CSV table of C-alpha atoms and ligand atoms in Angstrom, one decimal:
chain,number,residue,atom,x,y,z
A,101,MET,CA,-37.9,66.7,-17.5
A,102,THR,CA,-38.9,70.0,-15.9
A,103,ALA,CA,-41.0,72.6,-17.6
A,104,GLN,CA,-38.1,75.0,-17.7
A,105,SER,CA,-35.7,72.8,-19.6
A,106,GLU,CA,-38.4,72.3,-22.3
A,107,THR,CA,-38.3,76.0,-23.2
A,108,PRO,CA,-38.2,76.0,-26.9
A,109,ALA,CA,-35.3,77.7,-28.7
A,110,LEU,CA,-35.9,81.4,-29.4
A,111,LYS,CA,-35.9,81.8,-33.2
A,112,ALA,CA,-34.0,85.1,-33.1
A,113,ALA,CA,-34.0,88.2,-31.0
A,114,PRO,CA,-32.6,91.6,-32.1
A,115,MET,CA,-29.2,92.7,-30.9
A,116,GLN,CA,-29.6,94.4,-27.5
A,117,ASN,CA,-28.6,98.0,-26.8
A,118,PHE,CA,-25.2,98.3,-25.3
A,119,GLU,CA,-22.4,100.5,-24.1
A,120,PHE,CA,-18.8,99.4,-24.6
A,121,TYR,CA,-16.1,100.8,-22.4
A,122,ASN,CA,-12.6,99.3,-21.9
A,123,PRO,CA,-9.9,101.6,-20.9
A,124,THR,CA,-7.0,99.1,-20.4
A,125,ARG,CA,-3.9,99.8,-22.5
A,126,ILE,CA,-2.3,96.6,-23.8
A,127,ILE,CA,1.4,96.5,-24.2
A,128,PHE,CA,2.1,93.3,-26.1
A,129,GLY,CA,5.2,91.5,-27.2
A,130,GLU,CA,8.7,90.2,-26.3
A,131,ASN,CA,10.8,92.3,-24.0
A,132,THR,CA,8.0,94.7,-23.1
A,133,ILE,CA,8.5,94.7,-19.3
A,134,PRO,CA,10.9,97.7,-19.4
A,135,LYS,CA,7.9,99.7,-20.7
A,136,LEU,CA,6.6,99.7,-17.1
A,137,ALA,CA,8.9,102.6,-16.6
A,138,GLU,CA,6.7,104.7,-18.9
A,139,GLN,CA,3.4,103.5,-17.4
A,140,VAL,CA,3.9,103.6,-13.6
A,141,PRO,CA,4.0,107.3,-12.5
A,142,ALA,CA,7.6,108.3,-11.5
A,143,THR,CA,6.5,109.5,-8.0
A,144,ALA,CA,4.2,106.5,-7.3
A,145,ARG,CA,4.6,104.5,-4.1
A,146,VAL,CA,4.1,101.1,-5.6
A,147,LEU,CA,3.0,97.7,-4.2
A,148,ILE,CA,4.1,94.8,-6.4
A,149,LEU,CA,1.8,91.8,-5.7
A,150,PHE,CA,2.6,88.2,-6.8
A,151,GLY,CA,1.7,84.6,-6.1
A,152,GLY,CA,4.2,81.8,-5.1
A,153,ALA,CA,7.7,81.2,-6.4
A,154,SER,CA,7.1,81.2,-10.1
A,155,ALA,CA,7.5,84.9,-10.9
A,156,GLU,CA,10.8,85.0,-9.1
A,157,ARG,CA,12.1,81.7,-10.6
A,158,ASN,CA,11.3,82.6,-14.2
A,159,GLY,CA,12.9,86.0,-14.0
A,160,THR,CA,9.7,88.1,-14.3
A,161,LEU,CA,9.9,89.7,-10.9
A,162,PRO,CA,13.6,90.6,-11.3
A,163,ALA,CA,12.7,92.2,-14.7
A,164,VAL,CA,9.9,94.2,-13.0
A,165,ARG,CA,12.2,95.4,-10.2
A,166,GLU,CA,14.7,96.5,-12.8
A,167,ALA,CA,12.1,98.4,-14.8
A,168,LEU,CA,10.9,100.2,-11.6
A,169,ASP,CA,14.4,101.0,-10.4
A,170,GLY,CA,14.4,104.4,-8.7
A,171,ARG,CA,10.7,104.2,-7.6
A,172,PHE,CA,9.5,103.6,-4.0
A,173,THR,CA,8.4,99.9,-4.0
A,174,ARG,CA,7.1,97.3,-1.6
A,175,GLU,CA,6.3,93.7,-2.3
A,176,PHE,CA,3.5,91.4,-1.3
A,177,GLY,CA,3.8,87.7,-2.2
A,178,GLY,CA,1.9,84.6,-1.3
A,179,ILE,CA,-1.4,85.3,-3.2
A,180,GLU,CA,-2.8,81.8,-3.7
A,181,ALA,CA,-4.4,80.2,-6.7
A,182,ASN,CA,-8.0,81.0,-6.1
A,183,PRO,CA,-7.0,84.1,-4.0
A,184,THR,CA,-8.3,84.4,-0.5
A,185,PHE,CA,-10.0,87.3,1.2
A,186,GLU,CA,-7.9,86.4,4.3
A,187,THR,CA,-4.5,86.9,2.6
A,188,LEU,CA,-5.6,89.9,0.6
A,189,MET,CA,-6.7,91.8,3.7
A,190,LYS,CA,-3.1,91.6,4.8
A,191,ALA,CA,-2.1,93.5,1.6
A,192,VAL,CA,-4.8,96.1,2.4
A,193,GLU,CA,-3.2,96.6,5.8
A,194,LEU,CA,0.3,97.0,4.3
A,195,ILE,CA,-1.0,99.6,1.8
A,196,ARG,CA,-2.7,101.6,4.6
A,197,ASN,CA,0.4,101.5,6.9
A,198,GLU,CA,2.9,102.4,4.1
A,199,LYS,CA,0.6,104.9,2.3
A,200,LEU,CA,1.1,103.1,-1.0
A,201,ASP,CA,-0.7,104.5,-4.0
A,202,PHE,CA,-0.2,102.2,-7.0
A,203,LEU,CA,-0.7,98.5,-7.4
A,204,LEU,CA,1.2,96.3,-9.8
A,205,ALA,CA,0.0,92.6,-10.2
A,206,VAL,CA,2.6,90.2,-11.5
A,207,GLY,CA,1.1,86.8,-12.2
A,208,GLY,CA,-2.0,84.9,-13.5
A,209,GLY,CA,-5.7,85.5,-13.0
A,210,SER,CA,-5.5,84.8,-9.3
A,211,VAL,CA,-2.9,87.6,-8.6
A,212,ILE,CA,-4.7,90.0,-10.9
A,213,ASP,CA,-8.1,89.3,-9.4
A,214,GLY,CA,-6.6,89.6,-5.9
A,215,THR,CA,-5.1,92.9,-6.8
A,216,LYS,CA,-8.4,94.2,-8.0
A,217,PHE,CA,-10.1,93.3,-4.8
A,218,VAL,CA,-7.3,95.0,-2.8
A,219,ALA,CA,-7.7,98.1,-5.0
A,220,ALA,CA,-11.4,98.3,-4.1
A,221,ALA,CA,-11.0,97.3,-0.4
A,222,VAL,CA,-8.3,99.9,0.7
A,223,ASP,CA,-10.6,102.9,1.0
A,224,PHE,CA,-13.9,100.9,1.3
A,225,GLU,CA,-16.1,102.0,4.1
A,226,GLY,CA,-17.9,99.0,5.8
A,227,ASP,CA,-17.3,95.3,5.6
A,228,PRO,CA,-15.0,94.6,2.6
A,229,TRP,CA,-16.6,91.2,2.1
A,230,SER,CA,-19.8,93.0,1.1
A,231,ILE,CA,-17.9,93.9,-2.1
A,232,LEU,CA,-18.4,90.2,-3.1
A,233,THR,CA,-21.9,89.7,-1.7
A,234,THR,CA,-23.1,92.7,-3.7
A,235,HIS,CA,-21.0,91.6,-6.7
A,236,GLY,CA,-19.3,95.0,-6.8
A,237,ALA,CA,-22.4,97.2,-6.8
A,238,ASN,CA,-21.2,99.1,-3.7
A,239,VAL,CA,-17.7,99.8,-5.1
A,240,LYS,CA,-17.4,103.6,-5.6
A,241,ALA,CA,-13.6,104.0,-6.1
A,242,ALA,CA,-10.4,101.9,-6.3
A,243,MET,CA,-6.7,102.4,-6.3
A,244,PRO,CA,-5.0,102.5,-9.8
A,245,LEU,CA,-3.5,99.2,-10.8
A,246,GLY,CA,-1.5,97.7,-13.7
A,247,THR,CA,-0.6,94.1,-14.5
A,248,VAL,CA,2.2,91.9,-15.9
A,249,LEU,CA,0.5,88.8,-17.1
A,250,THR,CA,2.2,85.4,-16.8
A,251,LEU,CA,-0.7,83.0,-17.5
A,252,PRO,CA,-3.1,83.5,-20.4
A,253,ALA,CA,-6.5,82.2,-19.3
A,254,THR,CA,-8.9,84.4,-17.4
A,255,GLY,CA,-8.9,87.7,-19.4
A,256,SER,CA,-8.6,89.4,-16.0
A,257,GLU,CA,-5.8,91.6,-17.5
A,258,MET,CA,-8.3,93.4,-19.7
A,259,ASN,CA,-11.6,93.2,-17.8
A,260,SER,CA,-13.3,94.5,-14.7
A,261,PHE,CA,-14.0,91.2,-13.0
A,262,SER,CA,-12.5,89.4,-10.0
A,263,VAL,CA,-13.2,86.2,-8.2
A,264,ILE,CA,-12.3,85.9,-4.5
A,265,THR,CA,-12.5,82.9,-2.1
A,266,ARG,CA,-13.3,83.3,1.6
A,267,GLN,CA,-11.4,80.4,3.2
A,268,ALA,CA,-13.3,80.5,6.5
A,269,THR,CA,-16.7,79.8,4.9
A,270,ARG,CA,-15.5,78.1,1.6
A,271,GLU,CA,-17.3,80.6,-0.5
A,272,LYS,CA,-16.0,81.7,-3.9
A,273,LEU,CA,-17.8,84.8,-5.3
A,274,ALA,CA,-17.3,87.2,-8.1
A,275,PHE,CA,-17.5,91.0,-8.4
A,276,GLY,CA,-17.2,93.5,-11.2
A,277,SER,CA,-16.7,97.2,-11.2
A,278,PRO,CA,-15.5,99.7,-13.9
A,279,HIS,CA,-13.2,101.1,-11.1
A,280,VAL,CA,-10.9,98.0,-11.2
A,281,PHE,CA,-10.1,97.8,-14.9
A,282,PRO,CA,-6.3,97.7,-15.1
A,283,ARG,CA,-4.8,101.0,-16.4
A,284,PHE,CA,-2.4,98.9,-18.5
A,285,SER,CA,-1.3,95.2,-18.9
A,286,VAL,CA,2.0,94.0,-20.1
A,287,LEU,CA,1.6,90.8,-22.2
A,288,ASP,CA,5.0,89.3,-23.0
A,289,PRO,CA,4.4,85.8,-24.4
A,290,THR,CA,7.9,84.6,-23.4
A,291,ARG,CA,6.8,85.0,-19.8
A,292,THR,CA,4.5,82.0,-20.3
A,293,TYR,CA,7.3,79.6,-21.3
A,294,SER,CA,7.8,78.4,-17.8
A,295,LEU,CA,4.2,77.4,-17.3
A,296,PRO,CA,3.5,73.7,-16.4
A,297,VAL,CA,1.5,71.8,-19.0
A,298,ARG,CA,-1.4,71.6,-16.6
A,299,GLN,CA,-1.7,75.4,-16.3
A,300,ILE,CA,-1.5,76.0,-20.0
A,301,ALA,CA,-4.1,73.4,-20.7
A,302,ASN,CA,-6.3,75.0,-18.1
A,303,GLY,CA,-5.9,78.3,-19.9
A,304,VAL,CA,-7.0,76.9,-23.2
A,305,VAL,CA,-10.1,75.4,-21.7
A,306,ASP,CA,-11.0,78.4,-19.6
A,307,SER,CA,-10.8,80.8,-22.5
A,308,PHE,CA,-12.7,78.3,-24.7
A,309,VAL,CA,-15.5,78.3,-22.2
A,310,HIS,CA,-15.5,82.1,-21.8
A,311,ILE,CA,-16.3,82.3,-25.5
A,312,MET,CA,-19.0,79.6,-25.2
A,313,GLU,CA,-20.7,81.4,-22.3
A,314,GLN,CA,-21.1,84.4,-24.5
A,315,TYR,CA,-21.9,82.6,-27.8
A,316,LEU,CA,-23.9,79.5,-27.1
A,317,THR,CA,-27.2,81.0,-26.1
A,318,TYR,CA,-29.9,81.8,-28.7
A,319,PRO,CA,-29.6,83.6,-32.0
A,320,ALA,CA,-29.4,87.4,-31.4
A,321,ASP,CA,-28.5,88.9,-34.8
A,322,GLY,CA,-24.9,89.7,-33.8
A,323,LEU,CA,-23.2,88.8,-37.0
A,324,ALA,CA,-19.8,90.2,-36.0
A,325,GLN,CA,-20.0,88.8,-32.5
A,326,ASP,CA,-20.9,85.3,-33.8
A,327,ARG,CA,-18.1,85.2,-36.4
A,328,PHE,CA,-15.6,86.7,-33.9
A,329,ALA,CA,-16.5,84.0,-31.3
A,330,GLU,CA,-16.3,81.3,-33.9
A,331,GLY,CA,-13.0,82.5,-35.1
A,332,LEU,CA,-11.6,82.5,-31.6
A,333,LEU,CA,-13.0,79.0,-31.0
A,334,LEU,CA,-11.5,77.7,-34.2
A,335,SER,CA,-8.1,79.3,-33.4
A,336,LEU,CA,-8.1,77.6,-30.0
A,337,ILE,CA,-9.0,74.2,-31.5
A,338,GLU,CA,-6.2,74.7,-34.0
A,339,ILE,CA,-3.4,75.7,-31.6
A,340,GLY,CA,-4.6,74.1,-28.3
A,341,PRO,CA,-2.7,70.8,-28.6
A,342,LYS,CA,0.5,72.5,-29.9
A,343,VAL,CA,0.5,75.3,-27.5
A,344,VAL,CA,0.6,72.7,-24.7
A,345,SER,CA,3.4,70.6,-26.2
A,346,GLU,CA,5.7,73.3,-27.6
A,347,PRO,CA,6.4,75.6,-24.6
A,348,GLU,CA,8.9,77.8,-26.4
A,349,ASN,CA,7.1,78.4,-29.7
A,350,TYR,CA,6.7,82.2,-29.7
A,351,THR,CA,4.1,82.3,-32.4
A,352,LEU,CA,1.8,79.8,-30.6
A,353,ARG,CA,2.2,81.5,-27.3
A,354,ALA,CA,1.6,85.0,-28.7
A,355,ASN,CA,-1.5,83.9,-30.5
A,356,PHE,CA,-2.8,82.0,-27.4
A,357,MET,CA,-2.1,85.0,-25.2
A,358,TRP,CA,-4.1,87.4,-27.3
A,359,ILE,CA,-7.0,84.9,-27.9
A,360,ALA,CA,-7.4,84.4,-24.2
A,361,THR,CA,-7.5,88.2,-23.7
A,362,LEU,CA,-10.0,88.7,-26.5
A,363,ALA,CA,-12.2,85.9,-25.1
A,364,LEU,CA,-13.1,87.9,-22.0
A,365,ASN,CA,-12.4,91.6,-22.6
A,366,GLY,CA,-16.1,92.3,-23.4
A,367,ILE,CA,-15.8,92.7,-27.2
A,368,ILE,CA,-17.4,89.4,-28.3
A,369,GLY,CA,-20.3,89.7,-25.9
A,370,VAL,CA,-21.7,93.2,-26.6
A,371,GLY,CA,-25.4,93.3,-27.3
A,372,MET,CA,-25.7,89.5,-26.9
A,373,PRO,CA,-27.4,87.3,-24.4
A,374,GLN,CA,-24.9,85.6,-22.1
A,375,ASP,CA,-25.1,82.4,-20.1
A,376,TRP,CA,-22.4,82.0,-17.3
A,377,SER,CA,-24.3,79.2,-15.6
A,378,THR,CA,-21.3,76.8,-16.2
A,379,HIS,CA,-19.0,79.3,-14.4
A,380,SER,CA,-21.4,79.7,-11.5
A,381,ILE,CA,-21.6,76.0,-10.9
A,382,GLY,CA,-17.9,75.6,-11.5
A,383,HIS,CA,-17.1,78.2,-8.8
A,384,GLU,CA,-19.0,76.1,-6.3
A,385,LEU,CA,-17.1,73.0,-7.3
A,386,THR,CA,-13.8,74.8,-6.7
A,387,ALA,CA,-15.0,76.2,-3.4
A,388,ARG,CA,-16.1,72.8,-2.1
A,389,TYR,CA,-13.7,70.4,-3.7
A,390,ASP,CA,-10.7,72.5,-4.7
A,391,ILE,CA,-10.7,71.6,-8.4
A,392,ASP,CA,-8.9,74.0,-10.7
A,393,HIS,CA,-11.2,76.5,-12.2
A,394,ALA,CA,-10.9,75.4,-15.8
A,395,ARG,CA,-11.4,71.7,-14.9
A,396,THR,CA,-14.7,72.5,-13.3
A,397,LEU,CA,-15.8,74.1,-16.5
A,398,ALA,CA,-14.8,71.0,-18.5
A,399,ILE,CA,-17.0,68.9,-16.2
A,400,VAL,CA,-20.1,71.2,-16.3
A,401,LEU,CA,-20.2,72.6,-19.9
A,402,PRO,CA,-20.9,69.4,-21.9
A,403,SER,CA,-23.7,68.3,-19.5
A,404,MET,CA,-25.1,71.9,-19.5
A,405,LEU,CA,-25.3,71.8,-23.3
A,406,ARG,CA,-27.1,68.5,-23.3
A,407,VAL,CA,-29.6,69.3,-20.6
A,408,ARG,CA,-30.4,72.7,-22.2
A,409,LYS,CA,-30.4,71.4,-25.8
A,410,GLU,CA,-33.9,72.6,-26.6
A,411,ALA,CA,-33.3,76.2,-25.4
A,412,LYS,CA,-29.9,76.3,-27.2
A,413,ARG,CA,-30.9,74.4,-30.3
A,414,GLY,CA,-30.4,77.2,-32.9
A,415,LYS,CA,-26.9,78.1,-31.6
A,416,LEU,CA,-25.9,74.5,-31.1
A,417,LEU,CA,-26.6,73.7,-34.7
A,418,GLN,CA,-24.7,76.8,-35.8
A,419,TYR,CA,-21.8,75.7,-33.5
A,420,ALA,CA,-21.8,72.2,-35.0
A,421,ALA,CA,-21.8,73.5,-38.5
A,422,ARG,CA,-19.4,76.4,-38.3
A,423,VAL,CA,-17.0,75.3,-35.6
A,424,TRP,CA,-16.9,71.5,-36.1
A,425,ASN,CA,-18.0,71.3,-39.7
A,426,LEU,CA,-20.8,68.9,-39.0
A,427,HIS,CA,-23.5,69.0,-41.6
A,428,ASN,CA,-24.8,65.4,-41.9
A,429,GLY,CA,-27.4,63.5,-40.0
A,430,THR,CA,-30.4,64.7,-38.0
A,431,GLU,CA,-30.3,67.9,-36.0
A,432,ASP,CA,-30.0,65.9,-32.8
A,433,GLU,CA,-27.1,63.9,-34.2
A,434,GLN,CA,-25.3,67.0,-35.3
A,435,ILE,CA,-25.7,68.5,-31.8
A,436,GLU,CA,-24.6,65.4,-30.0
A,437,ALA,CA,-21.6,65.1,-32.3
A,438,ALA,CA,-20.6,68.7,-31.6
A,439,ILE,CA,-20.8,68.1,-27.8
A,440,VAL,CA,-18.7,64.9,-28.1
A,441,ARG,CA,-16.1,66.8,-30.1
A,442,THR,CA,-16.0,69.5,-27.4
A,443,GLU,CA,-15.4,66.8,-24.7
A,444,LYS,CA,-12.7,65.1,-26.8
A,445,PHE,CA,-11.0,68.5,-27.3
A,446,PHE,CA,-10.9,69.0,-23.5
A,447,GLU,CA,-9.8,65.4,-22.9
A,448,SER,CA,-7.0,65.7,-25.6
A,449,LEU,CA,-5.5,68.4,-23.3
A,450,GLU,CA,-5.7,65.9,-20.4
A,451,ILE,CA,-8.5,67.7,-18.8
A,452,PRO,CA,-11.1,65.2,-17.5
A,453,THR,CA,-14.8,65.9,-18.2
A,454,ARG,CA,-16.4,63.8,-15.5
A,455,LEU,CA,-16.8,64.3,-11.7
A,456,SER,CA,-15.7,60.7,-11.2
A,457,ALA,CA,-12.2,61.7,-12.3
A,458,TYR,CA,-12.1,63.7,-9.0
A,459,GLU,CA,-13.7,60.9,-7.0
A,460,ILE,CA,-16.9,62.8,-6.6
A,461,GLY,CA,-20.0,60.5,-6.6
A,462,LYS,CA,-23.7,61.3,-6.4
A,463,ASP,CA,-23.4,62.1,-2.7
A,464,GLY,CA,-21.2,65.1,-3.7
A,465,ILE,CA,-24.1,66.8,-5.5
A,466,ASP,CA,-26.4,67.9,-2.7
A,467,PRO,CA,-23.8,70.0,-1.0
A,468,LEU,CA,-23.1,71.9,-4.3
A,469,LEU,CA,-26.8,72.6,-4.7
A,470,ALA,CA,-27.0,73.9,-1.1
A,471,GLN,CA,-24.2,76.3,-1.9
A,472,LEU,CA,-25.9,77.4,-5.1
A,473,GLU,CA,-29.0,78.1,-3.1
A,474,ALA,CA,-27.2,80.0,-0.4
A,475,HIS,CA,-25.6,82.2,-3.0
A,476,GLY,CA,-28.9,82.9,-4.8
A,477,MET,CA,-27.8,81.0,-7.9
A,478,THR,CA,-31.3,79.6,-8.5
A,479,ALA,CA,-32.2,81.2,-11.9
A,480,LEU,CA,-29.0,81.1,-13.9
A,481,GLY,CA,-28.4,81.2,-17.7
A,482,GLU,CA,-29.4,83.4,-20.6
A,483,GLN,CA,-33.1,82.8,-19.9
A,484,SER,CA,-32.8,82.5,-16.1
A,485,GLU,CA,-34.1,78.9,-16.5
A,486,VAL,CA,-31.2,77.1,-14.8
A,487,THR,CA,-33.0,76.4,-11.5
A,488,LEU,CA,-31.6,74.2,-8.8
A,489,ASP,CA,-33.4,71.3,-10.4
A,490,VAL,CA,-31.7,72.0,-13.8
A,491,SER,CA,-28.3,72.3,-12.0
A,492,ARG,CA,-29.0,69.0,-10.3
A,493,ARG,CA,-29.6,67.3,-13.6
A,494,VAL,CA,-26.5,68.8,-15.1
A,495,LEU,CA,-24.3,67.6,-12.2
A,496,GLN,CA,-25.9,64.1,-12.3
A,497,LEU,CA,-25.1,63.9,-16.0
A,498,SER,CA,-21.5,64.8,-15.2
A,499,LEU,CA,-21.0,61.9,-12.8
B,99,NZQ,O1,1.7,81.0,-7.4
B,99,NZQ,P1,2.8,80.9,-8.5
B,99,NZQ,O2,4.0,80.3,-8.0
B,99,NZQ,O3,3.0,82.1,-9.2
B,99,NZQ,O4,2.2,79.8,-9.6
B,99,NZQ,C1,1.1,80.0,-10.4
B,99,NZQ,C2,-0.1,79.3,-9.8
B,99,NZQ,O5,0.2,78.2,-9.0
B,99,NZQ,C3,1.3,79.4,-11.7
B,99,NZQ,N1,1.9,80.3,-12.7
B,99,NZQ,C4,1.4,81.5,-13.1
B,99,NZQ,N2,2.2,82.0,-14.1
B,99,NZQ,C5,3.3,81.1,-14.2
B,99,NZQ,C6,3.1,80.1,-13.3
B,99,NZQ,N3,4.0,79.0,-13.2
B,99,NZQ,C7,5.0,79.0,-14.1
B,99,NZQ,N4,5.2,80.0,-15.0
B,99,NZQ,C8,4.4,81.1,-15.1
B,99,NZQ,N5,4.6,82.0,-16.0
B,99,NZQ,O6,0.1,79.0,-12.2
B,99,NZQ,C9,-0.7,78.6,-11.1
B,99,NZQ,C10,-2.2,79.1,-11.3
B,99,NZQ,O7,-2.3,80.5,-11.4
B,99,NZQ,P2,-3.7,81.2,-11.4
B,99,NZQ,O8,-3.4,82.7,-11.4
B,99,NZQ,O9,-4.4,80.7,-10.2
B,99,NZQ,O10,-4.4,80.7,-12.7
B,99,NZQ,P3,-5.4,81.4,-13.6
B,99,NZQ,O11,-4.8,82.5,-14.4
B,99,NZQ,O12,-6.1,80.3,-14.4
B,99,NZQ,O13,-6.5,82.1,-12.6
B,99,NZQ,C11,-7.5,81.4,-12.0
B,99,NZQ,C12,-8.4,82.3,-11.2
B,99,NZQ,O14,-9.0,83.3,-12.0
B,99,NZQ,C13,-10.5,83.2,-11.7
B,99,NZQ,C14,-10.7,81.8,-11.4
B,99,NZQ,O15,-11.9,81.6,-10.7
B,99,NZQ,C15,-9.5,81.5,-10.5
B,99,NZQ,O16,-9.7,82.0,-9.2
B,99,NZQ,N6,-11.2,83.8,-12.9
B,99,NZQ,C16,-11.1,85.1,-13.1
B,99,NZQ,C17,-11.9,85.7,-14.1
B,99,NZQ,C18,-11.8,87.1,-14.4
B,99,NZQ,N7,-11.2,87.9,-13.5
B,99,NZQ,O17,-12.4,87.6,-15.4
B,99,NZQ,C19,-12.7,84.9,-15.0
B,99,NZQ,C20,-12.4,83.4,-15.0
B,99,NZQ,O18,-13.6,82.8,-15.4
B,99,NZQ,C21,-12.1,82.9,-13.6
B,99,NZQ,O19,-13.2,82.7,-12.8
B,100,ZN,ZN1,-13.3,81.1,-16.5
């Protein structure tokens, strides 16, 4: 045990001052893609960005082309899951050469994140990779962008964050800037019907952990934020297994799509302490071992909660009682039962919660710690107490 991990739970802290700003217009519902015609300026020179073959195959790209009929458009495909700097810089070049002035992302979090980076990089003076190393602090402007979402998971459609991978150095870093909020996002739940089970399960777990990173810290007098977070968690637990097994159930897909957006559009986290250490460690796991983003979170979160049980005790008990209805036994028993339920929920979606499921043994931990150190991730979490030593214990517990 290190001194840091024995930090006692904070009893309660007052809600912090905050500013809330979110300018993204949401256009939600079946058959809403034609509304692009109202949102994209008539004279715009548009670049449509997408990933692999899915958007063409499921009819989304054809519907987008039809909605933009009459406008000047170019297309840029091939943005990878975990979008790479190398690929995105080719889009930047195309935009400069063709003097394009509006970006439309059609896809999941990777395409949207990639489009945000492109928007910030086009007129950026200096090395565009520094957008990532400064986490967006040096972004002073960006091209306007809109999105058509095909995968509910990241919340990228209504936030100002982006996560980019540099292939050459195997680094995965995040940036945020108010300049890259989408102007609008079209959310048509029927566009998710073609998602493979694995991606929809990933989306459930990713959005679940987004809520946990903003909720499971220490009590901070945010009554609405807490109840809002608990409502979203309960909704995900209720619909998670069904949304995976009933691909064409509109009600389920519509609810899931909106929950995933609400999980990370800023509203539940205002004025509250936030953690994000599970995400930081998870990004290193993806960069090094190519594990899907959501799967890295399922590996890290349960161990993080166990290792930081003392600092998180108050909220863990609240989570056990309000989300899992656990009221009996000692405090420690209630907390452990809530963590076990969380793991079982992830496993029920066929998302493994152990490193061994990816054939990563104890030798795999040191390289991850070296990456965390190289990226300055040495004091993570709501109380900056997730040192490299704490991260090591979390990863060891996840073996
Ligand atoms: O490439 P295509 O052929 O389009 O296939 C994609 C991709 O392979 C497929 N897909 C998407 N929509 C589909 C579909 N297949 C069939 N039907 C559809 N309707 O799904 C695969 C995965 O897509 P991806 O966009 O990579 O998934 P996701 O939305 O989970 O995004 C993950 C990325 O977002 C980052 C992650 O780190 C990762 O790089 N995150 C972004 C955040 C943000 N901007 O706020 C926060 C998150 O915590 C996360 O870090
Ligand atoms: Zn995430």
